[in-house]
Coordinates of C-alpha atoms and ligand atoms in Angstrom, one line a residue:
X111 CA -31.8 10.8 -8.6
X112 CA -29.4 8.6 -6.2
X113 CA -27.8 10.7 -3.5
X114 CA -24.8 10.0 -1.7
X115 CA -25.8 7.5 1.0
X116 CA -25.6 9.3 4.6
X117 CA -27.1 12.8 2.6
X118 CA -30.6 12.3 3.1
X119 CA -33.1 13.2 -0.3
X120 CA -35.5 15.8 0.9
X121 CA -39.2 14.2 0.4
X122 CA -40.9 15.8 -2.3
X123 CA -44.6 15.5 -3.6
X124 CA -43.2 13.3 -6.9
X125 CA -41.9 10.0 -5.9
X126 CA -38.2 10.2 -6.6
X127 CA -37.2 7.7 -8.8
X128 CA -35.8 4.4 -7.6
X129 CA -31.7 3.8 -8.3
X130 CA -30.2 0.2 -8.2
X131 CA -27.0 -0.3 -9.5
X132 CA -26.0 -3.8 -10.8
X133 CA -22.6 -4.9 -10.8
X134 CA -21.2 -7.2 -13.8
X135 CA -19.2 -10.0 -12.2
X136 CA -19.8 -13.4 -13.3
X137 CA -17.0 -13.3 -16.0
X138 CA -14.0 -16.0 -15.8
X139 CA -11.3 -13.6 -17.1
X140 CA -10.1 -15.3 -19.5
X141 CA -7.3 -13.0 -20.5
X142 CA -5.6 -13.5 -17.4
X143 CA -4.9 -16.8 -17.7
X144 CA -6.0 -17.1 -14.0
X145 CA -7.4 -20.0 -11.5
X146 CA -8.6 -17.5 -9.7
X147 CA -11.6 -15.3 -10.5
X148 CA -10.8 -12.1 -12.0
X149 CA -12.6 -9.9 -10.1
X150 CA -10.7 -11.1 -7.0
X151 CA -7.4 -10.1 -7.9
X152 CA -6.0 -7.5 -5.9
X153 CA -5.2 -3.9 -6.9
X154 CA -4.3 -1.0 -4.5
X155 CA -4.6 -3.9 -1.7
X156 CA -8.3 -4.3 -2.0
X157 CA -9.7 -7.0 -4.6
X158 CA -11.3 -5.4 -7.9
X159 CA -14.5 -6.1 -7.0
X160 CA -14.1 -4.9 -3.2
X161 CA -12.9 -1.2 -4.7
X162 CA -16.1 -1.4 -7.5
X163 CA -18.3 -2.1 -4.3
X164 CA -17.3 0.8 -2.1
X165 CA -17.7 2.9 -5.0
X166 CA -21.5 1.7 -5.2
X167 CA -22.4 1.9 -1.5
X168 CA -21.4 5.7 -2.0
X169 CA -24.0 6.2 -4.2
X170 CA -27.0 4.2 -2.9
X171 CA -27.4 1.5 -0.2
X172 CA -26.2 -1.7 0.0
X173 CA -29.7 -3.2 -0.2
X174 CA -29.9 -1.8 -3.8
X175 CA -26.8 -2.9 -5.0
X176 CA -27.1 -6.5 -7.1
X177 CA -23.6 -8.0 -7.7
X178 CA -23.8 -10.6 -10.6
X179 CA -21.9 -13.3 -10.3
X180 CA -21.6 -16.5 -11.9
X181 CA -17.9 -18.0 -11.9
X182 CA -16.9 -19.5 -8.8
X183 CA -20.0 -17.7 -7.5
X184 CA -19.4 -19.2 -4.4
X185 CA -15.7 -17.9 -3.4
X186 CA -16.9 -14.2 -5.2
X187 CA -19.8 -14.0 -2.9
X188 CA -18.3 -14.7 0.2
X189 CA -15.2 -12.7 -0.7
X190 CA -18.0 -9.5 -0.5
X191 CA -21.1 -10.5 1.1
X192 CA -19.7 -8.3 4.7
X193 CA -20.4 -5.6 2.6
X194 CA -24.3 -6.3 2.6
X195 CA -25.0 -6.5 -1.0
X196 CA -27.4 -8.2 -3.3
X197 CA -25.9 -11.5 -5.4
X198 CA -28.0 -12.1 -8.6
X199 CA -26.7 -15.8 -10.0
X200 CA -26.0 -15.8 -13.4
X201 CA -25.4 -19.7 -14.0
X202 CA -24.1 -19.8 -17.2
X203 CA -22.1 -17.1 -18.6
X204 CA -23.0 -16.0 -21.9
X205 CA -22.4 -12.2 -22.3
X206 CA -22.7 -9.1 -20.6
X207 CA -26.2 -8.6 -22.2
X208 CA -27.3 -12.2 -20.8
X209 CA -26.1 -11.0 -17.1
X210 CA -28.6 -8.1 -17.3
X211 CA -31.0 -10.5 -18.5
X212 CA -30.6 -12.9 -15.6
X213 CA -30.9 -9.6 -13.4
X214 CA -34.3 -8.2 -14.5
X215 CA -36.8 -9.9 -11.8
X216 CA -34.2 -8.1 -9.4
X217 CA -34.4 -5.0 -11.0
X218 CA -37.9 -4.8 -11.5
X219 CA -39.3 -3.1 -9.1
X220 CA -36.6 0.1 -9.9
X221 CA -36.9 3.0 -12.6
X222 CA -33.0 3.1 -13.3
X223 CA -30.3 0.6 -13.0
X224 CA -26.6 2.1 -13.2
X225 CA -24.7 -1.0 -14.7
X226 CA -20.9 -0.9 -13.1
X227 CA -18.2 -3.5 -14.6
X228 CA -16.9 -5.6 -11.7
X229 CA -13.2 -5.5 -13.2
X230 CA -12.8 -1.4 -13.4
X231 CA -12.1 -0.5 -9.9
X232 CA -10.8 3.1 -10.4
X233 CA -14.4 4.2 -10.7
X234 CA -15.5 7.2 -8.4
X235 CA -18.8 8.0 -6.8
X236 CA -18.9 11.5 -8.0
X237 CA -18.5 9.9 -11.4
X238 CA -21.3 7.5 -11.4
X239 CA -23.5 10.3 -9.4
X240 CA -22.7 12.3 -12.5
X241 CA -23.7 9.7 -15.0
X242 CA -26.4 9.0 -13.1
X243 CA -27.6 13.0 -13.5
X244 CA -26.9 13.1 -17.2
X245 CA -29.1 10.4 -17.8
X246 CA -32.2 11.6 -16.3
X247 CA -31.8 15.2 -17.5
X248 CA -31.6 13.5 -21.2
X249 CA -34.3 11.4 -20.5
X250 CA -32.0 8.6 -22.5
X251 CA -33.2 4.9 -22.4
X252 CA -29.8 4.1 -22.3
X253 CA -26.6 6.8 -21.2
X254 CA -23.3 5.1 -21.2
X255 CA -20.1 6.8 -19.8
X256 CA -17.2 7.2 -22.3
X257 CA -13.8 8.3 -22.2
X258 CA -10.9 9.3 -25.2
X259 CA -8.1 6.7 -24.1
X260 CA -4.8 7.6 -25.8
X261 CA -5.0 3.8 -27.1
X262 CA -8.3 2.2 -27.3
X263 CA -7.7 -1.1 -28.7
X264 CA -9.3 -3.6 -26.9
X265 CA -12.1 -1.5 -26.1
X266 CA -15.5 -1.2 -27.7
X267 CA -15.4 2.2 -29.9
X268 CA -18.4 4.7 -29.8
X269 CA -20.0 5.7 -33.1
X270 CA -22.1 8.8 -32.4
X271 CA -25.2 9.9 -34.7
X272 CA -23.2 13.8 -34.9
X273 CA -19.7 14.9 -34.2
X274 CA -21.3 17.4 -31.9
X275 CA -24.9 16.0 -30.3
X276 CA -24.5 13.5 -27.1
X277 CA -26.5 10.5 -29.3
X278 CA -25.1 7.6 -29.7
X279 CA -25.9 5.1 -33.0
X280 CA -24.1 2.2 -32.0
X281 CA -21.1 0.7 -29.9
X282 CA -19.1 -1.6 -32.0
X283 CA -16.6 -3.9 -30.1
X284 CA -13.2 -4.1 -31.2
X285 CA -13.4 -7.3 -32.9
X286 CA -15.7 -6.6 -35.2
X287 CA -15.0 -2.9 -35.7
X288 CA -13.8 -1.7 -39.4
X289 CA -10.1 0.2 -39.7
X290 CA -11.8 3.1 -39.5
X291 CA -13.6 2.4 -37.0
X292 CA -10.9 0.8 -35.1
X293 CA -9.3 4.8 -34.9
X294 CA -12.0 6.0 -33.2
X295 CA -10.5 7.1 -29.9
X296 CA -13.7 7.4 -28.1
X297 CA -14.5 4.1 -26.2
X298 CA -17.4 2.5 -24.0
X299 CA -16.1 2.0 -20.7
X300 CA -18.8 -0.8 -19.9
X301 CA -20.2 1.9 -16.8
X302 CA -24.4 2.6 -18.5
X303 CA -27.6 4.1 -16.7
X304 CA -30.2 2.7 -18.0
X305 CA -34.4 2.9 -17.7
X306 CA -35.4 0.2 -16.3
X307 CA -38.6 -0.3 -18.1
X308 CA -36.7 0.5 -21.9
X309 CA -34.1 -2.3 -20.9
X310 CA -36.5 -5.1 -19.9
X311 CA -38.7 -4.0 -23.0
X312 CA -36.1 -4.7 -25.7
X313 CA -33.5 -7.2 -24.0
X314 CA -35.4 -9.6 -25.9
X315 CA -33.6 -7.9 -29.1
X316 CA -30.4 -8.8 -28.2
X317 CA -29.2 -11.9 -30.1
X318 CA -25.6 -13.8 -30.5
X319 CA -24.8 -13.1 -34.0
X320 CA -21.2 -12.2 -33.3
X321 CA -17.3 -13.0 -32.7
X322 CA -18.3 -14.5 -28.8
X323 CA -21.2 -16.0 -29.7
X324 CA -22.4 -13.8 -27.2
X325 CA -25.4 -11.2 -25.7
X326 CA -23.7 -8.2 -25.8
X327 CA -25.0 -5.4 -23.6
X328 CA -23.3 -2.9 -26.0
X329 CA -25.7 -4.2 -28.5
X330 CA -28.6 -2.1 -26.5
X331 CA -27.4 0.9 -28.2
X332 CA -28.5 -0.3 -31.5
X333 CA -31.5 -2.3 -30.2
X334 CA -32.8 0.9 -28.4
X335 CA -31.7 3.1 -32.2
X336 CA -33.7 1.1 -34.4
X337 CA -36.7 1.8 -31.7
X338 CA -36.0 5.3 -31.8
X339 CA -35.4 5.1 -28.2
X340 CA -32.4 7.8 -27.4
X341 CA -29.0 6.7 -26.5
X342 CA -26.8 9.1 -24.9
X343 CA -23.1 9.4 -24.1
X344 CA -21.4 11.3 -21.1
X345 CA -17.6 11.4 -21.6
X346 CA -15.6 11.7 -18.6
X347 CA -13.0 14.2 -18.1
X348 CA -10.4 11.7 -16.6
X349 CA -10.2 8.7 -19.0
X350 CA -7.8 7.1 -16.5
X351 CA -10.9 6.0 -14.1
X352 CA -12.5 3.7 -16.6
X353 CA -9.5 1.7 -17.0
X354 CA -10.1 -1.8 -16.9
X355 CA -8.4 -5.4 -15.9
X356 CA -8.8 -7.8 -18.9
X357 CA -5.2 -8.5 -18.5
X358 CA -2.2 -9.0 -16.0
X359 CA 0.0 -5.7 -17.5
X360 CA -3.4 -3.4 -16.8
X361 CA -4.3 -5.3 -13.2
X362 CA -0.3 -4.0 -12.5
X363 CA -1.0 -0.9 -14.3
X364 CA -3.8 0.3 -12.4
X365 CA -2.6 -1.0 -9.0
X366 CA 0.7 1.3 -9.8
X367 CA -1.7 4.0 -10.3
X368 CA -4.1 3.4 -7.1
X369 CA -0.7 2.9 -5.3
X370 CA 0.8 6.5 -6.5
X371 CA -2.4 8.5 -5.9
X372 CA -2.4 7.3 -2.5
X373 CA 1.2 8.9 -1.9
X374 CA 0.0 11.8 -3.6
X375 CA -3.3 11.9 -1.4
X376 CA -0.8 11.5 1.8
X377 CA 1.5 13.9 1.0
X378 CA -1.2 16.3 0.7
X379 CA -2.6 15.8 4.2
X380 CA 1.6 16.3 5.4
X381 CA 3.3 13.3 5.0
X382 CA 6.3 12.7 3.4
X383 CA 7.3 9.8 1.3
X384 CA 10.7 9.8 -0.2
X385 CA 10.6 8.3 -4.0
X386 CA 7.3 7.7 -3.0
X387 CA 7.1 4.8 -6.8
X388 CA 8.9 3.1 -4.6
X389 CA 6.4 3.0 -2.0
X390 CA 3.7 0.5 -1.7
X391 CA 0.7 1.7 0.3
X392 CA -2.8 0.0 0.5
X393 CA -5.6 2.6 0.1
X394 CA -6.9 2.0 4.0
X395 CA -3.7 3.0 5.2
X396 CA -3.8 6.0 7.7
X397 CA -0.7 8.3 8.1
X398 CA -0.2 11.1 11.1
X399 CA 1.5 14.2 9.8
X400 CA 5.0 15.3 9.8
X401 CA 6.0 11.6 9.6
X402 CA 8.5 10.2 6.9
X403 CA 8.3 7.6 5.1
X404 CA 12.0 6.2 3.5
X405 CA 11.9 4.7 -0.3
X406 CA 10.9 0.4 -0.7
X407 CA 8.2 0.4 2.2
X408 CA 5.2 -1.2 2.1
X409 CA 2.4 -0.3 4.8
X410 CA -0.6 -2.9 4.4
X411 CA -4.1 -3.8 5.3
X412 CA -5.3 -1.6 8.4
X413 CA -2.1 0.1 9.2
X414 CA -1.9 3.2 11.1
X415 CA 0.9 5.1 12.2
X416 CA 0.8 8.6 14.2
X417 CA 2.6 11.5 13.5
X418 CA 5.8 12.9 13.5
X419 CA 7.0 8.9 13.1
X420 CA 10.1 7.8 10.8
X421 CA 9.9 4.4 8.5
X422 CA 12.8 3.4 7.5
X423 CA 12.9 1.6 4.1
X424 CA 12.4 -2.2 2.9
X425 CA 10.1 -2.2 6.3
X426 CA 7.1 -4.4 5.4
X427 CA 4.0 -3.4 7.8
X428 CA 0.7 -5.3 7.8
X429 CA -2.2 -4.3 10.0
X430 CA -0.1 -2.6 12.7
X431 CA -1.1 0.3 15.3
X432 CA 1.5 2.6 15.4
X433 CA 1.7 5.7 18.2
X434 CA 2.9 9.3 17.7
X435 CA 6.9 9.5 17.5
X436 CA 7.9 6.1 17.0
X437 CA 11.2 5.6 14.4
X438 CA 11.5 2.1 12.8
X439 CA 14.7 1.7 11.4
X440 CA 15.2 -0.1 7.9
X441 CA 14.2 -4.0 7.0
X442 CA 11.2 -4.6 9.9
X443 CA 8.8 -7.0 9.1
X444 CA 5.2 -6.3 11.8
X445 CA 1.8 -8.4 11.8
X446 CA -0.4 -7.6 13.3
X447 CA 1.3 -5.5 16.2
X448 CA 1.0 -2.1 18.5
X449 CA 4.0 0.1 19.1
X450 CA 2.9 2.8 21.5
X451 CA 4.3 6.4 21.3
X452 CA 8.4 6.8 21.1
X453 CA 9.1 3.4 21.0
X454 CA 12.1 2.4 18.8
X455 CA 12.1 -0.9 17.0
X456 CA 15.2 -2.3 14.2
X457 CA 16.8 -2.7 12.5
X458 CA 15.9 -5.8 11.0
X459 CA 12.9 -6.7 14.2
X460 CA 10.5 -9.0 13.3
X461 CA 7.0 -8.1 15.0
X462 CA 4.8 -11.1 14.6
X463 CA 0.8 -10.9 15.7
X464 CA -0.1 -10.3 19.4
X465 CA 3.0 -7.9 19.9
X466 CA 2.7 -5.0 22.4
X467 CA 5.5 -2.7 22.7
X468 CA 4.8 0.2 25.3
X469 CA 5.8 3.9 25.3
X470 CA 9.3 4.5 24.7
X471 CA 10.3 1.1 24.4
X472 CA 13.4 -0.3 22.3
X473 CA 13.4 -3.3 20.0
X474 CA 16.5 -3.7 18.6
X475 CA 18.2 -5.4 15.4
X476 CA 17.4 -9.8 15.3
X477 CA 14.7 -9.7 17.8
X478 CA 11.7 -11.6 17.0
X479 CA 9.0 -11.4 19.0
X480 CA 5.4 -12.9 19.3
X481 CA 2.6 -12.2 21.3
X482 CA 4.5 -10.1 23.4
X483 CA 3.8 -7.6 25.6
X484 CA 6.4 -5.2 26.5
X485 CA 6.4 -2.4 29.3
X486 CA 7.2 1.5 29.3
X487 CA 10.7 1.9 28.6
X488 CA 11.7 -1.6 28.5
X489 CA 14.8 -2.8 25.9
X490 CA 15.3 -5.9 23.9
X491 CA 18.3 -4.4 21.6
X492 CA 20.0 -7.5 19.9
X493 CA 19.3 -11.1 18.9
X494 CA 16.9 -12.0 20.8
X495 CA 13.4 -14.2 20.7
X496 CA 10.7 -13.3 23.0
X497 CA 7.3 -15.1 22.7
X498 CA 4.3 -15.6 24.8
X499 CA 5.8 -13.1 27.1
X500 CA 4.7 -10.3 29.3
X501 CA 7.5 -7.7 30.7
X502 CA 6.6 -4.8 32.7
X503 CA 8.4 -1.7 32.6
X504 CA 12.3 -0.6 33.0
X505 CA 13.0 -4.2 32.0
X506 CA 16.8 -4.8 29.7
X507 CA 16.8 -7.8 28.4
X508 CA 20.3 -8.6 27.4
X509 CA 21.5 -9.9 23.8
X510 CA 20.9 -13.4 22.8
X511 CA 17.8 -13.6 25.2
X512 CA 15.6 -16.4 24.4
X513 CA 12.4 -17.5 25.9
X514 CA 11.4 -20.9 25.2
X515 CA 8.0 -21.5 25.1
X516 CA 7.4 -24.3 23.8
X517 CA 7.9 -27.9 25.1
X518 CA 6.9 -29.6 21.9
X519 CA 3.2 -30.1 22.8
X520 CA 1.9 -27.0 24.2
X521 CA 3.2 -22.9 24.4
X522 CA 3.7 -21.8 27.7
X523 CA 3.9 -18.1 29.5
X524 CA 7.3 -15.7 30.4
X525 CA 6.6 -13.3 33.1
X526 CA 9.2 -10.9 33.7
X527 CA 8.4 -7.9 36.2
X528 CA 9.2 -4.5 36.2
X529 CA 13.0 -3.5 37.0
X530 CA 14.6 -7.0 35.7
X531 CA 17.6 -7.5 34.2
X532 CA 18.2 -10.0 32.1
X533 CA 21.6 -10.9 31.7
X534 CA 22.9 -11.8 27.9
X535 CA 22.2 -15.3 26.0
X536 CA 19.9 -16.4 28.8
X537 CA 17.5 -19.2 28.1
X538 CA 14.1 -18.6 30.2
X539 CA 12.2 -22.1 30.3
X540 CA 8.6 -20.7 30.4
X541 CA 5.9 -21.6 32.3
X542 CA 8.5 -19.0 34.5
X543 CA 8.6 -16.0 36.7
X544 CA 11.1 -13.3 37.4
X545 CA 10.0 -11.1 39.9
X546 CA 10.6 -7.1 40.4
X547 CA 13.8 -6.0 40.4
X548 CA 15.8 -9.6 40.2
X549 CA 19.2 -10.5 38.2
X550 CA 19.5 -12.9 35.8
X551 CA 23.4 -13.7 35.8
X552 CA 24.5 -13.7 32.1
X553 CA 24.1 -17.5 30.1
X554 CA 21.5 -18.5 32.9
X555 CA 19.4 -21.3 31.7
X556 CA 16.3 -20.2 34.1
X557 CA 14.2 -23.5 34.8
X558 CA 12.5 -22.2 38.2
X559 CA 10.9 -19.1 39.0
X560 CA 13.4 -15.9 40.6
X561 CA 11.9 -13.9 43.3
X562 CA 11.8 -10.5 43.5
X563 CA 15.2 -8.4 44.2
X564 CA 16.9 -11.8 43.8
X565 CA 20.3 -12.5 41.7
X566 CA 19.6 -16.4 39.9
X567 CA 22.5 -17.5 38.1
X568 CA 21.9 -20.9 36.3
X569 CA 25.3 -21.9 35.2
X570 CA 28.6 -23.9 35.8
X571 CA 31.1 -22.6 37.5
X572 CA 33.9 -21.5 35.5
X573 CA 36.8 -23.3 35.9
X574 CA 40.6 -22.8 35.2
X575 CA 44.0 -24.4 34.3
X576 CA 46.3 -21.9 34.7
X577 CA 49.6 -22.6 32.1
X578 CA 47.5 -25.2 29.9
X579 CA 47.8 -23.2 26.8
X580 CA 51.5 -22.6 27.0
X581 CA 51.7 -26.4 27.8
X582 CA 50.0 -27.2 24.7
X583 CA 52.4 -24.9 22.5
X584 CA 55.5 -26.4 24.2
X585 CA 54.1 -30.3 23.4
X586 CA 53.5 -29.0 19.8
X587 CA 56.6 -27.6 19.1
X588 CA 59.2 -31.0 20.2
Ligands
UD1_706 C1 -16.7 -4.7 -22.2 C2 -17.6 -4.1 -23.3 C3 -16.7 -3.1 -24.1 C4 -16.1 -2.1 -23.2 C5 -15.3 -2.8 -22.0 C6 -14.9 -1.8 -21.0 C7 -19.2 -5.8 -23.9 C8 -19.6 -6.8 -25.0 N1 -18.1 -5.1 -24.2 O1 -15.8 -5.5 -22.9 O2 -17.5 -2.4 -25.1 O3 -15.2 -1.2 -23.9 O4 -16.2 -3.7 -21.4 O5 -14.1 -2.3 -20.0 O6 -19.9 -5.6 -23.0 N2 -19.5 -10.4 -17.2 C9 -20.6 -11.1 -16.6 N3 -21.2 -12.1 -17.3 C10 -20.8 -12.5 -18.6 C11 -19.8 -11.8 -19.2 C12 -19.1 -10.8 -18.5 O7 -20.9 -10.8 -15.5 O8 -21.5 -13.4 -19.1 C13 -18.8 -9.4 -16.5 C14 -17.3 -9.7 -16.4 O9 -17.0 -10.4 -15.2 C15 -16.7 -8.3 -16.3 C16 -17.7 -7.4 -17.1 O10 -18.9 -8.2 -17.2 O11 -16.6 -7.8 -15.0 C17 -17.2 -7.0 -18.4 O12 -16.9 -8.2 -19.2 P1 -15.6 -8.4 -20.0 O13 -15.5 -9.7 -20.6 O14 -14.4 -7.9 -19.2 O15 -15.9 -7.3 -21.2 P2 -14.8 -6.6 -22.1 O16 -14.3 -7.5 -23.1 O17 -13.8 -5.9 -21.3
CA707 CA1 -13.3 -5.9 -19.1

């Protein structure tokens, strides 16, 4: 039987049977209402497909995988194909039973096929390792997984041969399924194992005498019972994983679920995240311990963030390197961006990609910055707009700084060295250089480059009229 990949099978004298697994895919998704395919909508951050994918490549390798696509083939398969799987067309889309049809000159050479729906992504590998078991130690034809769902409508009801054996007699979809058969709680959660050799030799059975004018692959069950071929069922223990996306209320459901289970996993390995429903955390989020996360944050993509860090809430964090000891305050927005360790950024700091903020650095409320890289212990605390930058360490750059670098036609660099200060609402005209140690006076419009240790002030004198405001009154008043 399949092993988890990375466990290597220890040879034995019998050739061990050969384990694809063929994922169902081609569907429109009607229900949703969609222009999109349905199996590339995103739950838990991750498309449907994507988390039905990393399932399989847990249980055998991705060169024995066969995702079955047919709907906007084209956008599915490049959506996956870094994943190094198998694509099986399926043209036309005329049932579930058709797309294992389509399939079988793939799946020939193999002994089992494990049939996963593309659009149930809360699936585990233990779970299809499991089914996977059951059906060769009942040496069934055909073994599907089924669960008792609290409501089942919409679902295709099990009818067993015996309240008590694992044989199945048939699988009766809701549509066509009596009242009495409609309260049958037990349901088909569209995950089978099936011999490759029974499949291929009765497919032919299949027909499209139903509601969908459609092959059905729950039809197999009966197909295989009136060859007295066995069909088995393995229920699973946690109904919740077979769940499946037909509509928008379950692709929210389930991504509420995926979402909450990854707080829960979190909090296990010693994080904590306050009114953690609140939270929105993509599942390859990574999370140092003894770091808090605040209610309404979202972490996203590739995050990481180190330990003993604070988030403060409605931050919004999207592929962003985070070091040991940094505190965001509340309402930051980061792309792409690093914050080394004990750096302080916000309030309200908008990190856009290419940003670099060094140890113990301070970003503080209104600063945007962009491709910006920002020295040890360097501060930008208010208002301010720093892009295509580069600021060494023990720099202050005052409120109201802004770098322009842009001339309309092309971006150009700010260099400011260690030690400068930067006096408030400065304007720095980049391509420029401040060197070491210089002093930009405060409201300096900086056009040419400062050397080091220098003081460049690049404004008018002020000038003054002493009693001109008393004049005014006076003029006013008669
Ligand atoms: C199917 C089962 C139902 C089960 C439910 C579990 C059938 C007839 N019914 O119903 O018993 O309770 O799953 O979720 O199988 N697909 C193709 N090619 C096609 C049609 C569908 O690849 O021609 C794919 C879809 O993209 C989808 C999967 O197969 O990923 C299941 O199809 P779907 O239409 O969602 O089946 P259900 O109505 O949910
Ligand atoms: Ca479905």
């Amino acid at each position: 039987m399949a092993t988890p990949s990375g466990k290597k099978s220890s040879p034995s004298r019998s050739r061990l049977p050969r384990v694809a697994i063929a994922i169902m895919a081609a569907g429109k998704g009607t229900r949703l209402k969609s222009r999109h395919p349905k199996v590339l909508h995103e739950v838990g951050g991750k498309t449907i497909l994507a988390h039905v994918i990393t399932t399989a490549t847990k249980v055998v390798p991705a060169k024995d995988i066969f995702v079955i696509i047919g709907h906007e083939a084209d956008r599915v398969r490049a959506a996956v194909a870094s994943s190094g799987v198998q694509f099986v067309l399926q043209a036309e889309q005329r049932g579930t039973g058709h797309a294992l049809m389509v399939a079988q000159e793939a799946l020939a050479p193999y002994d089992h096929v494990i049939v996963l729906s593309g659009d149930a992504p809360l699936i585990t590998p233990e779970s299809v390792l499991k089914l996977s078991a059951f059906h060769s130690s009942q040496n069934a034809a055909m073994t599907l997984l089924s669960a008792d769902l609290d409501d089942p409508s919409g679902y295709g009801r099990v009818i067993r041969k015996s309240a008590k054996g694992s044989e199945v007699r048939a699988i009766v979809e809701e549509k066509a399924a009596s009242p009495q058969q409609k309260r049958i709680r037990e349901i088909n959660s569209g995950f089978y194992a099936f011999s490759v050799p029974a499949l291929y030799g009765h497919i032919g059975a299949l027909s499209t005498d139903n509601a969908h004018r459609e092959y059905y692959l729950t039809d197999m069950a009966a197909v295989f019972q009136r060859a007295r071929k066995k069909v088995a069922a393995m229920k699973t223990p946690v109904p919740a994983e077979v769940l499946g996306t037909n509509r928008r209320s379950e692709i929210v459901d389930l991504d509420g679920r995926m979402r909450l289970a990854k707080c829960h996993q979190l909090m296990e390995e010693g994080v904590t995240i306050f009114y953690p429903e609140t939270c929105v955390i993509d599942s390859d989020v990574a999370i140092g311990v003894d770091t808090v996360i605040e209610p309404f944050v979202q972490l996203r993509g590739t995050t990481k963030i180190g330990s003993d860090c604070s988030i403060g809430s409605y931050s919004v964090i999207n592929n962003t390197e985070i070091g040991d000891g940094v505190v965001v305050l509340p309402g930051c927005i980061m792309d792409d961006a690093r914050i080394a360790l004990n750096a302080t950024v916000g309030p309200y700091s908008r990190l856009r990609p290419g940003t670099d903020i060094g140890e113990g650095a301070h970003l503080g409320n209104f600063v945007e910055t962009k491709k910006l890289k920002m020295g040890k212990g360097s501060k930008a605390n208010h208002l301010t707009y720093l892009g295509d930058t580069e600021i060494g360490e023990g720099v202050n750059v005052g409120a109201g700084t802004i770098t322009c670098n842009y001339d309309g036609a092309h971006k150009h660099k700010t260099i400011i060295e260690d030690g400068v200060f930067v006096g408030s609402d400065s304007t720095l005209v980049a391509p420029v250089r401040i060197g070491k140690g210089a002093y930009i006076a405060a409201a300096s419009c900086i056009t040419e480059d400062v050397p080091a240790d220098s003081l460049a002030l690049g404004r008018a004198r002020q000038t003054l009229k002493e009693g001109w405001a008393r004049q005014k009154r006076t003029a006013r008043k008669s």
